[in-house]
GROMACS .gro file of C-alpha atoms in nm:
model
  108
    1GLY     CA    1  -1.769   3.319   0.676
    2GLU     CA    2  -1.786   3.697   0.662
    3VAL     CA    3  -1.447   3.879   0.702
    4LEU     CA    4  -1.474   4.151   0.967
    5GLY     CA    5  -1.113   4.273   0.964
    6ARG     CA    6  -0.755   4.180   0.906
    7ARG     CA    7  -0.586   4.318   1.219
    8VAL     CA    8  -0.474   4.107   1.509
    9LEU     CA    9  -0.560   4.246   1.848
   10CYS     CA   10  -0.416   4.120   2.172
   11VAL     CA   11  -0.732   4.077   2.375
   12ARG     CA   12  -0.753   3.888   2.697
   13ILE     CA   13  -1.075   3.799   2.866
   14CYS     CA   14  -1.023   3.699   3.225
   15SER     CA   15  -1.188   3.704   3.562
   16CYS     CA   16  -0.915   3.907   3.737
   17PRO     CA   17  -0.791   4.201   3.526
   18LYS     CA   18  -0.598   4.363   3.814
   19ARG     CA   19  -0.388   4.051   3.870
   20ASP     CA   20  -0.314   4.013   3.500
   21ARG     CA   21  -0.225   4.382   3.459
   22GLU     CA   22   0.020   4.364   3.753
   23LYS     CA   23   0.170   4.046   3.610
   24GLU     CA   24   0.224   4.212   3.271
   25GLU     CA   25   0.379   4.522   3.431
   26LYS     CA   26   0.624   4.311   3.631
   27LYS     CA   27   0.711   4.116   3.318
   28LYS     CA   28   0.793   4.439   3.133
   29GLU     CA   29   1.002   4.572   3.424
   30ASN     CA   30   1.212   4.255   3.455
   31THR     CA   31   1.316   4.229   3.090
   32GLY     CA   32   1.666   4.360   3.166
   33LYS     CA   33   1.937   4.120   3.269
   34LYS     CA   34   2.152   4.175   3.572
   35ARG     CA   35   2.522   4.218   3.521
   36LYS     CA   36   2.752   3.973   3.685
   37ILE     CA   37   2.984   4.115   3.946
   38GLU     CA   38   3.340   4.111   3.823
   39LYS     CA   39   3.596   3.966   4.057
   40LYS     CA   40   3.869   4.212   4.140
   41VAL     CA   41   4.218   4.093   4.071
   42ALA     CA   42   4.437   4.144   4.373
   43SER     CA   43   4.722   4.380   4.300
   44PRO     CA   44   5.069   4.258   4.389
   45SER     CA   45   5.172   4.339   4.743
   46PRO     CA   46   5.425   4.620   4.792
   47SER     CA   47   5.685   4.377   4.922
   48THR     CA   48   5.697   4.186   4.591
   49THR     CA   49   5.752   4.492   4.374
   50ALA     CA   50   6.078   4.683   4.372
   51VAL     CA   51   6.051   5.039   4.499
   52ASP     CA   52   6.254   5.312   4.335
   53THR     CA   53   6.416   5.510   4.617
   54ARG     CA   54   6.655   5.709   4.402
   55VAL     CA   55   6.641   6.084   4.465
   56PHE     CA   56   6.610   6.316   4.166
   57PRO     CA   57   6.665   6.688   4.233
   58PHE     CA   58   6.400   6.905   4.073
   59SER     CA   59   6.432   7.280   4.047
   60VAL     CA   60   6.192   7.486   3.840
   61ASN     CA   61   6.050   7.837   3.848
   62ILE     CA   62   5.672   7.855   3.890
   63VAL     CA   63   5.462   8.150   3.779
   64GLY     CA   64   5.180   8.239   4.019
   65GLU     CA   65   5.137   8.174   4.388
   66GLU     CA   66   4.837   7.943   4.341
   67ASN     CA   67   5.034   7.730   4.094
   68TYR     CA   68   5.322   7.712   4.340
   69LYS     CA   69   5.091   7.606   4.625
   70ARG     CA   70   4.930   7.339   4.408
   71LEU     CA   71   5.268   7.200   4.308
   72VAL     CA   72   5.382   7.186   4.671
   73HIS     CA   73   5.053   7.022   4.773
   74PHE     CA   74   5.080   6.766   4.493
   75SER     CA   75   5.442   6.685   4.583
   76ARG     CA   76   5.349   6.644   4.949
   77SER     CA   77   5.062   6.413   4.856
   78LEU     CA   78   5.288   6.197   4.639
   79MET     CA   79   5.545   6.147   4.914
   80ALA     CA   80   5.282   6.088   5.184
   81ASN     CA   81   5.116   5.827   4.964
   82GLU     CA   82   5.448   5.647   4.916
   83ILE     CA   83   5.507   5.646   5.292
   84VAL     CA   84   5.165   5.488   5.346
   85LYS     CA   85   5.228   5.227   5.073
   86GLN     CA   86   5.562   5.132   5.229
   87GLU     CA   87   5.393   5.051   5.562
   88GLY     CA   88   5.708   5.134   5.758
   89ARG     CA   89   5.945   4.940   5.532
   90ASN     CA   90   6.215   5.147   5.362
   91ASP     CA   91   6.021   5.473   5.389
   92ALA     CA   92   6.317   5.688   5.502
   93PRO     CA   93   6.386   5.842   5.157
   94PHE     CA   94   6.021   5.939   5.124
   95ARG     CA   95   6.009   6.086   5.476
   96LYS     CA   96   6.323   6.291   5.407
   97CYS     CA   97   6.174   6.427   5.085
   98LEU     CA   98   5.843   6.501   5.259
   99ASN     CA   99   6.025   6.695   5.532
  100GLU     CA  100   6.201   6.902   5.265
  101ILE     CA  101   5.869   6.974   5.095
  102ASN     CA  102   5.715   7.075   5.427
  103THR     CA  103   5.997   7.325   5.489
  104LEU     CA  104   5.929   7.475   5.144
  105ASN     CA  105   5.569   7.536   5.237
  106LYS     CA  106   5.656   7.695   5.575
  107SER     CA  107   5.886   7.949   5.413
  108ASP     CA  108   5.588   8.112   5.233
   0.00000   0.00000   0.00000
């Protein structure tokens, strides 16, 4: 009964060290859990939501040509997006506004 030490060592004696090493490495790699894929909630279809087709005049002075071009581009994108969302239903107000925006850009 002679005490040789008080530390615990993780020692494994086996006949196939390569297999055991690979097994331990895989075990360490797979400690993370996979996240579950969240189901996307379908957004309401455009036909069920009311679309605001009121026209609001907007006149403002813009400083700088680049700022003006960005504002025109943004306005055009908004109206084009609404036309796409309408899928041919009640898109006349948006088309009219888009045509007006396009004439603004051509007058540069």
